[in-house]
PDB file of C-alpha atoms in Angstrom:
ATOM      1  CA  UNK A   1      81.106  26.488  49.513  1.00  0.00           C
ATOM      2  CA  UNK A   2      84.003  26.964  47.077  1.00  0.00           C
ATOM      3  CA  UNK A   3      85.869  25.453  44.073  1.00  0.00           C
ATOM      4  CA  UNK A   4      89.102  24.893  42.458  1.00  0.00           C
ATOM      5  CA  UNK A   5      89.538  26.719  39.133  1.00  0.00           C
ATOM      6  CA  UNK A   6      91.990  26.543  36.586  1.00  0.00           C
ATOM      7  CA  UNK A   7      93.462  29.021  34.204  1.00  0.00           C
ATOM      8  CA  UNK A   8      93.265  28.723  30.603  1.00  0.00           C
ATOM      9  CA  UNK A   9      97.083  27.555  30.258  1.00  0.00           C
ATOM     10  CA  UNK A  10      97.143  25.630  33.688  1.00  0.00           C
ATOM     11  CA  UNK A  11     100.060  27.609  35.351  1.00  0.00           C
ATOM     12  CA  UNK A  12      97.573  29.060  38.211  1.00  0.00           C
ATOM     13  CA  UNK A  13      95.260  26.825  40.249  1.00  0.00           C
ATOM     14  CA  UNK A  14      93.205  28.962  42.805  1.00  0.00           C
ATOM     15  CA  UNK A  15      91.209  27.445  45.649  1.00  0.00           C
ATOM     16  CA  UNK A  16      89.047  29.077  47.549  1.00  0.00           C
ATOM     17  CA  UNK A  17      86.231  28.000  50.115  1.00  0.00           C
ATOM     18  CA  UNK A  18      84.088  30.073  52.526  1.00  0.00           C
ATOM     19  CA  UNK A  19      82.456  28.252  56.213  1.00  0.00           C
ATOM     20  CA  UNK A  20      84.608  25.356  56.161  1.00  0.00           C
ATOM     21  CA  UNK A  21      83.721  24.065  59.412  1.00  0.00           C
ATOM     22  CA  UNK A  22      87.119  23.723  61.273  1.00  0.00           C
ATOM     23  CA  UNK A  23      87.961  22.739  64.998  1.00  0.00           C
ATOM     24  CA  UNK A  24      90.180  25.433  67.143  1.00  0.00           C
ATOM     25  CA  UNK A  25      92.294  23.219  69.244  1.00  0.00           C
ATOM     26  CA  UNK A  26      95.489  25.452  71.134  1.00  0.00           C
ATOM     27  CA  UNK A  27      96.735  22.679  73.333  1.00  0.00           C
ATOM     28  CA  UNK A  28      96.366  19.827  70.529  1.00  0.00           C
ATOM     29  CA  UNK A  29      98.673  17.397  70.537  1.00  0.00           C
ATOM     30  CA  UNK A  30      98.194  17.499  74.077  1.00  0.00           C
ATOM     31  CA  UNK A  31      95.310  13.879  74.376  1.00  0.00           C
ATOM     32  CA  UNK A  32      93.101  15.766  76.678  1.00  0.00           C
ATOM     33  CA  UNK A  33      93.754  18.459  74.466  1.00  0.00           C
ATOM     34  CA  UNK A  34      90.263  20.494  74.164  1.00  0.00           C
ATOM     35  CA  UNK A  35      88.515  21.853  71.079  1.00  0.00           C
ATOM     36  CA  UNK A  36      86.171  24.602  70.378  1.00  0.00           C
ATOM     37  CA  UNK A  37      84.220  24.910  66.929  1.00  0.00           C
ATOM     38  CA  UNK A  38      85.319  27.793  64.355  1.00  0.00           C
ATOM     39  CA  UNK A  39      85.239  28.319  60.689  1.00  0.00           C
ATOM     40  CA  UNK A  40      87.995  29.014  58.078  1.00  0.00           C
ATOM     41  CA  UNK A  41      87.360  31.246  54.854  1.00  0.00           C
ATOM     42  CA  UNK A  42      90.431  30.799  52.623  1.00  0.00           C
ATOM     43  CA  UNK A  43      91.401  31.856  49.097  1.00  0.00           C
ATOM     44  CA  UNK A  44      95.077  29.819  47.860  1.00  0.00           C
ATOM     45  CA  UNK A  45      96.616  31.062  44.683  1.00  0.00           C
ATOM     46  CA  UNK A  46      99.166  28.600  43.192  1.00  0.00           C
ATOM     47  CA  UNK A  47     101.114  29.917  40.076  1.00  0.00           C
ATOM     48  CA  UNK A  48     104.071  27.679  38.742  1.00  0.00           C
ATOM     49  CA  UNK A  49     107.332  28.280  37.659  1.00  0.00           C
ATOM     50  CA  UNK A  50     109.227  27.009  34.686  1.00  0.00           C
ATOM     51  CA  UNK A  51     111.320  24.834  36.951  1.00  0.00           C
ATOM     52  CA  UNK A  52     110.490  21.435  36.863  1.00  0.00           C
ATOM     53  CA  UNK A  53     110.827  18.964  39.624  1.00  0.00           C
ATOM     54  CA  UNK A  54     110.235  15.454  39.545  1.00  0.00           C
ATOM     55  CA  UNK A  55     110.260  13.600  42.702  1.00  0.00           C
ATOM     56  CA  UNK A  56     110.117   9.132  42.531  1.00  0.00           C
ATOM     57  CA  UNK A  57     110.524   6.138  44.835  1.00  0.00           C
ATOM     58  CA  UNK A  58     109.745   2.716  42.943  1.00  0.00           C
ATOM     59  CA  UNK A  59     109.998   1.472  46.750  1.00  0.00           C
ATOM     60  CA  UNK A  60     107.149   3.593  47.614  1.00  0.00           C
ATOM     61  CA  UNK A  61     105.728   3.723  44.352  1.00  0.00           C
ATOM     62  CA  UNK A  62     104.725   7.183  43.537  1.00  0.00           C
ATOM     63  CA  UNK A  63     106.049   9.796  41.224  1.00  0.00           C
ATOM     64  CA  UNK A  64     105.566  13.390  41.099  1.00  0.00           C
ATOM     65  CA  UNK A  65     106.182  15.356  38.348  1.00  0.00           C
ATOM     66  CA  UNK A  66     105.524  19.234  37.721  1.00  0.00           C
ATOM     67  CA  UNK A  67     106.664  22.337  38.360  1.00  0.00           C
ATOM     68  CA  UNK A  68     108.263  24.728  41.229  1.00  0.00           C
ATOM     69  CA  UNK A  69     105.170  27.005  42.252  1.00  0.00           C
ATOM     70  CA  UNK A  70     104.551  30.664  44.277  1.00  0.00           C
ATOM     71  CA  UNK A  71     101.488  29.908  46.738  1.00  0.00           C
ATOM     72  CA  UNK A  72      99.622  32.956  48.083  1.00  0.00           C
ATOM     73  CA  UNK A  73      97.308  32.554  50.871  1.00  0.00           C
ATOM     74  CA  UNK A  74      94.679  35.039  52.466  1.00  0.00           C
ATOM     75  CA  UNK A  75      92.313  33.549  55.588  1.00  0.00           C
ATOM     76  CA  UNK A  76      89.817  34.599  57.780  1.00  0.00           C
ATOM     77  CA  UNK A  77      88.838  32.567  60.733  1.00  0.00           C
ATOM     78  CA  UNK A  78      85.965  33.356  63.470  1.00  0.00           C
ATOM     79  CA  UNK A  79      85.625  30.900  66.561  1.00  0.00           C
ATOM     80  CA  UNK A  80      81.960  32.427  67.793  1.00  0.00           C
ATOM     81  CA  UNK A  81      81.929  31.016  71.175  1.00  0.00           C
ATOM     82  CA  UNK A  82      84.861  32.947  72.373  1.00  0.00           C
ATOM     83  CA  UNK A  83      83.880  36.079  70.144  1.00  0.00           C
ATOM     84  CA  UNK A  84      87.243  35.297  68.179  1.00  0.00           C
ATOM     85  CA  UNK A  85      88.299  36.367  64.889  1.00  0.00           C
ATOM     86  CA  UNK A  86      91.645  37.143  62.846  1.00  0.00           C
ATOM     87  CA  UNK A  87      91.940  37.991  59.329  1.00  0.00           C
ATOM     88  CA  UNK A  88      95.226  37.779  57.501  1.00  0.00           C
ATOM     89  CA  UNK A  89      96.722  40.313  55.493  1.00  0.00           C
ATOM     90  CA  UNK A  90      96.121  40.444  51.485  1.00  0.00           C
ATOM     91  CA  UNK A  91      97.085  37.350  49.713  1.00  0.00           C
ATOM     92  CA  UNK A  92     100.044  38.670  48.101  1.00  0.00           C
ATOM     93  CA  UNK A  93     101.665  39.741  51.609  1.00  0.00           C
ATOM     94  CA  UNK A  94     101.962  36.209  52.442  1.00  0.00           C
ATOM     95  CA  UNK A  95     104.785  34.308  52.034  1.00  0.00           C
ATOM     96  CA  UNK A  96     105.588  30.520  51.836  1.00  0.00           C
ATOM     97  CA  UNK A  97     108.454  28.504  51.865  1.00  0.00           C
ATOM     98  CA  UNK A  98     107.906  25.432  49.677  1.00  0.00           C
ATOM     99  CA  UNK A  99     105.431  24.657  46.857  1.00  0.00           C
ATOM    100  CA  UNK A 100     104.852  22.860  43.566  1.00  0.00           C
ATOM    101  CA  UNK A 101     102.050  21.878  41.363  1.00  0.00           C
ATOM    102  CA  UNK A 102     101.990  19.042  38.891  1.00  0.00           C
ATOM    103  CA  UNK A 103     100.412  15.575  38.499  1.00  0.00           C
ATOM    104  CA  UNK A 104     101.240  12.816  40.825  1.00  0.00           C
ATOM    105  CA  UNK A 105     100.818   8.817  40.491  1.00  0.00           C
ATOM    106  CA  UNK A 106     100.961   6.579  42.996  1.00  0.00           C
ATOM    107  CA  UNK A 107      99.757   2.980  44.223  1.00  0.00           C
ATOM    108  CA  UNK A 108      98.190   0.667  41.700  1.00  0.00           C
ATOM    109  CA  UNK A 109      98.865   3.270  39.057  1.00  0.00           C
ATOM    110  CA  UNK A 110     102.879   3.911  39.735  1.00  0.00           C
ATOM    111  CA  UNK A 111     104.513   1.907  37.044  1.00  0.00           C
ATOM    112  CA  UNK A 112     108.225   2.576  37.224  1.00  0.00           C
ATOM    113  CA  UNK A 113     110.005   3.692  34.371  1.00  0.00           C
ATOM    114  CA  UNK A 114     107.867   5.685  32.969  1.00  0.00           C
ATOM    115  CA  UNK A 115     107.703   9.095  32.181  1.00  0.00           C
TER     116      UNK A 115
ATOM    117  CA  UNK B   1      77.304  15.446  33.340  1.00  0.00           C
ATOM    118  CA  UNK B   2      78.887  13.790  35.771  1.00  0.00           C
ATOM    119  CA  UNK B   3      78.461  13.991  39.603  1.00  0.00           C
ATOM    120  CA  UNK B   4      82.048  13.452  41.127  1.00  0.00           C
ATOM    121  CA  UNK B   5      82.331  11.377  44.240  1.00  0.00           C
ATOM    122  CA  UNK B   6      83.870  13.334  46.868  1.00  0.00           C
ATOM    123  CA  UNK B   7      84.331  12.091  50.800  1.00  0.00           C
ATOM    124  CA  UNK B   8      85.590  14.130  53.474  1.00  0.00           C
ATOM    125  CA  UNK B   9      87.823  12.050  56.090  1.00  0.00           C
ATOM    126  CA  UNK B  10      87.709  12.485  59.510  1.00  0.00           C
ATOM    127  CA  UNK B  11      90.734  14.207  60.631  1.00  0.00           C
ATOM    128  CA  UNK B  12      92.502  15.907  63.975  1.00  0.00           C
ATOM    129  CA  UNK B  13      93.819  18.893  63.300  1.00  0.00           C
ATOM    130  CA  UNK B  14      94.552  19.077  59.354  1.00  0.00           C
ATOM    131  CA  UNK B  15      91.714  18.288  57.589  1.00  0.00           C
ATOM    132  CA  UNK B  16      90.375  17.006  54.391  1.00  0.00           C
ATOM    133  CA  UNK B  17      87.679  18.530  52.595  1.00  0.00           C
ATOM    134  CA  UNK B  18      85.713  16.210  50.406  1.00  0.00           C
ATOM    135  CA  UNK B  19      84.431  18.250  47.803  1.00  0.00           C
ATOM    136  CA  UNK B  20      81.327  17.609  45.885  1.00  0.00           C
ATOM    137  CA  UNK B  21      81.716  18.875  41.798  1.00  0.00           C
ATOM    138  CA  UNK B  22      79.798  18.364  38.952  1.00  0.00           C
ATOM    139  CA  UNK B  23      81.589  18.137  35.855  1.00  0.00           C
ATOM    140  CA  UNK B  24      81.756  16.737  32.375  1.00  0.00           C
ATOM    141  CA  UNK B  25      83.611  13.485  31.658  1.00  0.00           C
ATOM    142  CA  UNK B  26      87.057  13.833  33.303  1.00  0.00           C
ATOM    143  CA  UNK B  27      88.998  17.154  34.250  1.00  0.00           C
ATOM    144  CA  UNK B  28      89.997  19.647  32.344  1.00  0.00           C
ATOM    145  CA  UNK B  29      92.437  22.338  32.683  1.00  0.00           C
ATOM    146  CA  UNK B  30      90.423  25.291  32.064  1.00  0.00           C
ATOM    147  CA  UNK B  31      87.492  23.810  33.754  1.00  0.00           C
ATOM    148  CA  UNK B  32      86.788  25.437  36.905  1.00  0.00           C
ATOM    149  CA  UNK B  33      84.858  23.152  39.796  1.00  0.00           C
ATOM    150  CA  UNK B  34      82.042  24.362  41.384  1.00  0.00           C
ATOM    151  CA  UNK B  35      82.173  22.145  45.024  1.00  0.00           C
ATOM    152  CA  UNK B  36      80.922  21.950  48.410  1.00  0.00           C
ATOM    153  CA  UNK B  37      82.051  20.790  51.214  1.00  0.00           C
ATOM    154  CA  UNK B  38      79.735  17.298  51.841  1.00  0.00           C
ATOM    155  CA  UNK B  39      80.858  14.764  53.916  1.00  0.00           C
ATOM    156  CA  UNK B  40      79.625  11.586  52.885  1.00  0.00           C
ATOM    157  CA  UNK B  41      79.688   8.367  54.246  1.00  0.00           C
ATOM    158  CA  UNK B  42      82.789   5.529  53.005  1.00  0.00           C
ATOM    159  CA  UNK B  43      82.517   2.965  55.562  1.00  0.00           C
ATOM    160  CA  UNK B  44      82.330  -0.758  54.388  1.00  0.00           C
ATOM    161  CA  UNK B  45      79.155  -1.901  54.174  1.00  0.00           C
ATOM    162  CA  UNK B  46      77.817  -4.898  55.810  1.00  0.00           C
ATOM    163  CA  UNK B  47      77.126  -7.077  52.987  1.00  0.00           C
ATOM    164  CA  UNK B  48      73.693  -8.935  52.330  1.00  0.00           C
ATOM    165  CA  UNK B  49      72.422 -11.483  50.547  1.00  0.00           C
ATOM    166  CA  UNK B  50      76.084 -12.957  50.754  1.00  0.00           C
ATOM    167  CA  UNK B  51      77.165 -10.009  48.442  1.00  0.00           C
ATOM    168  CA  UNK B  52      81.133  -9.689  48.335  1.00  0.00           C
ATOM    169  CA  UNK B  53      82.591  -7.084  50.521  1.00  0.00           C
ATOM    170  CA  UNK B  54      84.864  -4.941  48.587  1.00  0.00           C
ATOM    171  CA  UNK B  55      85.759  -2.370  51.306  1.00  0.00           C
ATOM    172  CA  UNK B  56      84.599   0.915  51.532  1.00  0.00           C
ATOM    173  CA  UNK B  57      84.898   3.744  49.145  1.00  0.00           C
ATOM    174  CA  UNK B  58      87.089   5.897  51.473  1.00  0.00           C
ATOM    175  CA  UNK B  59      90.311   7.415  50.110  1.00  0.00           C
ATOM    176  CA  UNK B  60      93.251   4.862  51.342  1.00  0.00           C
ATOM    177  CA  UNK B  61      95.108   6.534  53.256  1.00  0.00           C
ATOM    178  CA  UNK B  62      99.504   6.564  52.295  1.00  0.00           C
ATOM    179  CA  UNK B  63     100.668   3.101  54.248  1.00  0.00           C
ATOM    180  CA  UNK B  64     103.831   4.042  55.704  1.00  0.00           C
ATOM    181  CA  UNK B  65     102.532   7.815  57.351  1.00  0.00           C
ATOM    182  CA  UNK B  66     100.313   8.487  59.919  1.00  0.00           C
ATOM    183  CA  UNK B  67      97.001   6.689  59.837  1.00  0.00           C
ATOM    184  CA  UNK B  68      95.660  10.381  60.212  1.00  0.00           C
ATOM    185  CA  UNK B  69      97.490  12.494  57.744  1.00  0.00           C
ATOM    186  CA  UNK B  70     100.392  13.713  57.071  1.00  0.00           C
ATOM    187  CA  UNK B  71     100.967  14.981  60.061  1.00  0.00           C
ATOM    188  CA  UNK B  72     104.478  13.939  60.764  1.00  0.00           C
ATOM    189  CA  UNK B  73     106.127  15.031  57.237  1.00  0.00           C
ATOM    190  CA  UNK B  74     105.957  18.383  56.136  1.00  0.00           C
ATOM    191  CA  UNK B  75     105.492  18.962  52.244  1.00  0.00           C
ATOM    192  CA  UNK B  76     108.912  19.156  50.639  1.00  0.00           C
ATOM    193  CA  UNK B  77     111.294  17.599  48.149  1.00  0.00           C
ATOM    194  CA  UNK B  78     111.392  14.319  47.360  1.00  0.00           C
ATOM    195  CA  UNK B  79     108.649  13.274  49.475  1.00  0.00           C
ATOM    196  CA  UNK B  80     105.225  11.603  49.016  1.00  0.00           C
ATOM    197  CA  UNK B  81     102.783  15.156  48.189  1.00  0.00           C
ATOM    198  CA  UNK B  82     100.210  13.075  48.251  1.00  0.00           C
ATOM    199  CA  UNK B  83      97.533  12.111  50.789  1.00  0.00           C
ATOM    200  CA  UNK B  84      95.970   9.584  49.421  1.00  0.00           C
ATOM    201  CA  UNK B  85      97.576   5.618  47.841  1.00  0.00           C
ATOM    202  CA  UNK B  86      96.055   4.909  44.744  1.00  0.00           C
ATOM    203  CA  UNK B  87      95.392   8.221  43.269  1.00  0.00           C
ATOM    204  CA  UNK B  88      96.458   9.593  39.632  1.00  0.00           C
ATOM    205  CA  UNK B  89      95.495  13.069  38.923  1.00  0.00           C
ATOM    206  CA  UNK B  90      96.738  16.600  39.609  1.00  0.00           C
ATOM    207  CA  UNK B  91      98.439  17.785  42.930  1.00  0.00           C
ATOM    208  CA  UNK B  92      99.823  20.623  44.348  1.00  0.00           C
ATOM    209  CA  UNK B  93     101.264  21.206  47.994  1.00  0.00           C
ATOM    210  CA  UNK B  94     102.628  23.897  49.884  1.00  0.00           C
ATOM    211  CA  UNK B  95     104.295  24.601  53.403  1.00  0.00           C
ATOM    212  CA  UNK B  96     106.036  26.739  55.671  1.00  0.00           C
ATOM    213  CA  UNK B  97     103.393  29.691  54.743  1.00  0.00           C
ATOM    214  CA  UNK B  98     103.783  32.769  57.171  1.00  0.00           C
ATOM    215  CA  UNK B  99     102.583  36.324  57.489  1.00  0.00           C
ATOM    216  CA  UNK B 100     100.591  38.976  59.208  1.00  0.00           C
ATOM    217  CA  UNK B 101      97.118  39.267  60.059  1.00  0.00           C
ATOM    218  CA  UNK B 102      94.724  41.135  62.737  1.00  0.00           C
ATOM    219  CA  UNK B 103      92.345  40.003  65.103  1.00  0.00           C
ATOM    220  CA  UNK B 104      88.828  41.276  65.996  1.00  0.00           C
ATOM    221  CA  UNK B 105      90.643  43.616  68.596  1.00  0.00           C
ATOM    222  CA  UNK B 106      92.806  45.382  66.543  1.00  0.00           C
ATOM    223  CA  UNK B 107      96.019  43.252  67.636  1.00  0.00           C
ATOM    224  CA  UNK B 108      98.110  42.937  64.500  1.00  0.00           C
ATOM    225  CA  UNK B 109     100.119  38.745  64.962  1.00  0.00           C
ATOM    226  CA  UNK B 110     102.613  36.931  63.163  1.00  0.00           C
ATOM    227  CA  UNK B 111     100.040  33.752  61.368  1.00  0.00           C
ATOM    228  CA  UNK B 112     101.960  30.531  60.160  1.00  0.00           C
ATOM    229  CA  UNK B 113     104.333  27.871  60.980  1.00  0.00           C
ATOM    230  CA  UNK B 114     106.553  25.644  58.929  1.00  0.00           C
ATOM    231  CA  UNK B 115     103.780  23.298  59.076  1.00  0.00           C
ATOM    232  CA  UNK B 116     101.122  25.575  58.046  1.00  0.00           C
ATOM    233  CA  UNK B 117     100.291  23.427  54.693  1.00  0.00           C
ATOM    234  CA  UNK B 118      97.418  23.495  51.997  1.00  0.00           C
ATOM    235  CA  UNK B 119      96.875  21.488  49.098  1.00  0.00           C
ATOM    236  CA  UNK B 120      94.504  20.437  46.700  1.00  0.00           C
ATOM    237  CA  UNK B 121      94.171  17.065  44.625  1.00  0.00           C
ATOM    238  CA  UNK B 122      92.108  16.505  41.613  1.00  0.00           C
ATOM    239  CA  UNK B 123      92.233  13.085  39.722  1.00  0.00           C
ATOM    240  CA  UNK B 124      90.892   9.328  40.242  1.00  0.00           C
ATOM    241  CA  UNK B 125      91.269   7.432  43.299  1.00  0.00           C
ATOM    242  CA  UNK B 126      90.639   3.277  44.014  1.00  0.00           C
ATOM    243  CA  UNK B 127      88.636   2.078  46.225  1.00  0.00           C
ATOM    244  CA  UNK B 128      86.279  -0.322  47.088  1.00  0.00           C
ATOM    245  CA  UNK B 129      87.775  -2.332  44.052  1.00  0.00           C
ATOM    246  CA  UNK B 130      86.925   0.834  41.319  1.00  0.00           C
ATOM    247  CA  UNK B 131      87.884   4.214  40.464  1.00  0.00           C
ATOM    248  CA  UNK B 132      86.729   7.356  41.573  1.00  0.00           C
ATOM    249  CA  UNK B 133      86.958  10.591  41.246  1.00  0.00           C
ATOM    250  CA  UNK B 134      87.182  13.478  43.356  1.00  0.00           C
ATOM    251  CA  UNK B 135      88.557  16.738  44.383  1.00  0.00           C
ATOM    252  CA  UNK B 136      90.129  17.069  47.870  1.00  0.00           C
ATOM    253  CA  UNK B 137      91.362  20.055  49.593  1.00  0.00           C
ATOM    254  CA  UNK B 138      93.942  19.834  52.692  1.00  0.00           C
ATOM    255  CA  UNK B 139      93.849  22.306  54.868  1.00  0.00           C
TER     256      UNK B 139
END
């Protein structure tokens, strides 16, 4: 279970979802790799910027366009059949290196030019 | 009310989340969505009674990365965010997320990698020759 929510002036977008059924797989991308069932709680907090961005390929035909963001992530993750679990610190300990939030069209809907 | 179509598609190691919302009309910014995960099946159907075959309602993958994900291109600028061709709608993507965490025994570990990426998308996606919408989360 879980949801994306929005707030009121769209600058923070949190998603959160609890018993998402996940696969723990160490040796992956080895092909006989093995994998052993676990589950993944997370809560991500995205808050943008004021710096826009705005990335485009016509060859490719998608466009991006929103804002710089700060991501915070907290996560717990239990893998019951080897009696495993690790919980990460409080979301605003974490740190992450790249993120933006905005509106994005692509495909059948990319119509270069536009803005 | 509206029930939006969600899928979840099968992935390796990232996954997406196909999340089930209800919703009025079309999103809102203040609106928040109350989802599950629900996988649901998008395989073509086998046509009958010489019906056309429009292809499955499945999320097309992006053409040009791996038929799996994005598994071989990190979010970052000036690259395709998305995971799915044919969408319109919001998107947001991070990467390179690190920290500190503790395990059942008390063992405090460095968590994350550069490729340690989330997103979520929210918007209308084609398929099967019409538009859909759904909200996906990539974990």
């Amino acid at each position: 279970m879980g949801g994306l929510t929005f707030s009121s002036d769209g600058k923070t977008a949190t998603l959160q979802m609890t018993n998402v059924p996940i696969i723990d797989q160490p040796r992956w991308p080895a092909m006989d790799a093995e994998t052993t069932p676990a589950f993944l709680d997370f809560k991500l907090v995205f808050t943008s910027t004021d710096e826009s961005v705005k990335y485009e390929d016509p060859m490719r035909q998608y466009r991006f366009e929103g804002f710089k963001a700060i991501a915070k992530l907290e996560a717990s993750v239990r893998v019951p059949s080897i009696n495993f679990a690790f919980k990460t610190d409080p979301l605003e300990t974490s740190k992450c290196d790249f993120a933006v939030m905005g509106e994005e069209v692509n495909g059948k809907y990319y119509e270069p030019g536009k803005n | 009310m509206a029930q939006i179509d969600s899928h979840a598609i099968g992935l390796t190691r990232r996954r997406w989340l196909g999340l089930v919302a209800t919703a009025v009309g079309t999103f809102v910014r203040a609106m928040p969505v109350q989802s599950q995960s629900l996988p649901q099946r998008c395989a073509p159907p086998i046509p009958q009674n010489r019906e056309p075959s429009n292809g499955g309602s499945c999320p097309y993958p992006i053409p040009w990365l791996d038929k799996n994900g994005n598994h071989n291109q990190p979010a970052g600028p000036n690259v395709e965010l998305s995971n799915i061709y044919h969408f319109k709608g919001k998107l947001a993507r991070c990467s390179g997320f690190h920290g500190i965490g503790e395990d059942n025994q008390g063992n405090r570990e460095a968590w994350g990698t550069p490729t340690t990426d989330y997103s979520y998308m929210a918007g209308e996606y084609w398929a099967a020759r019409q538009a859909h919408q759904g909200v996906f989360a990539h974990t």
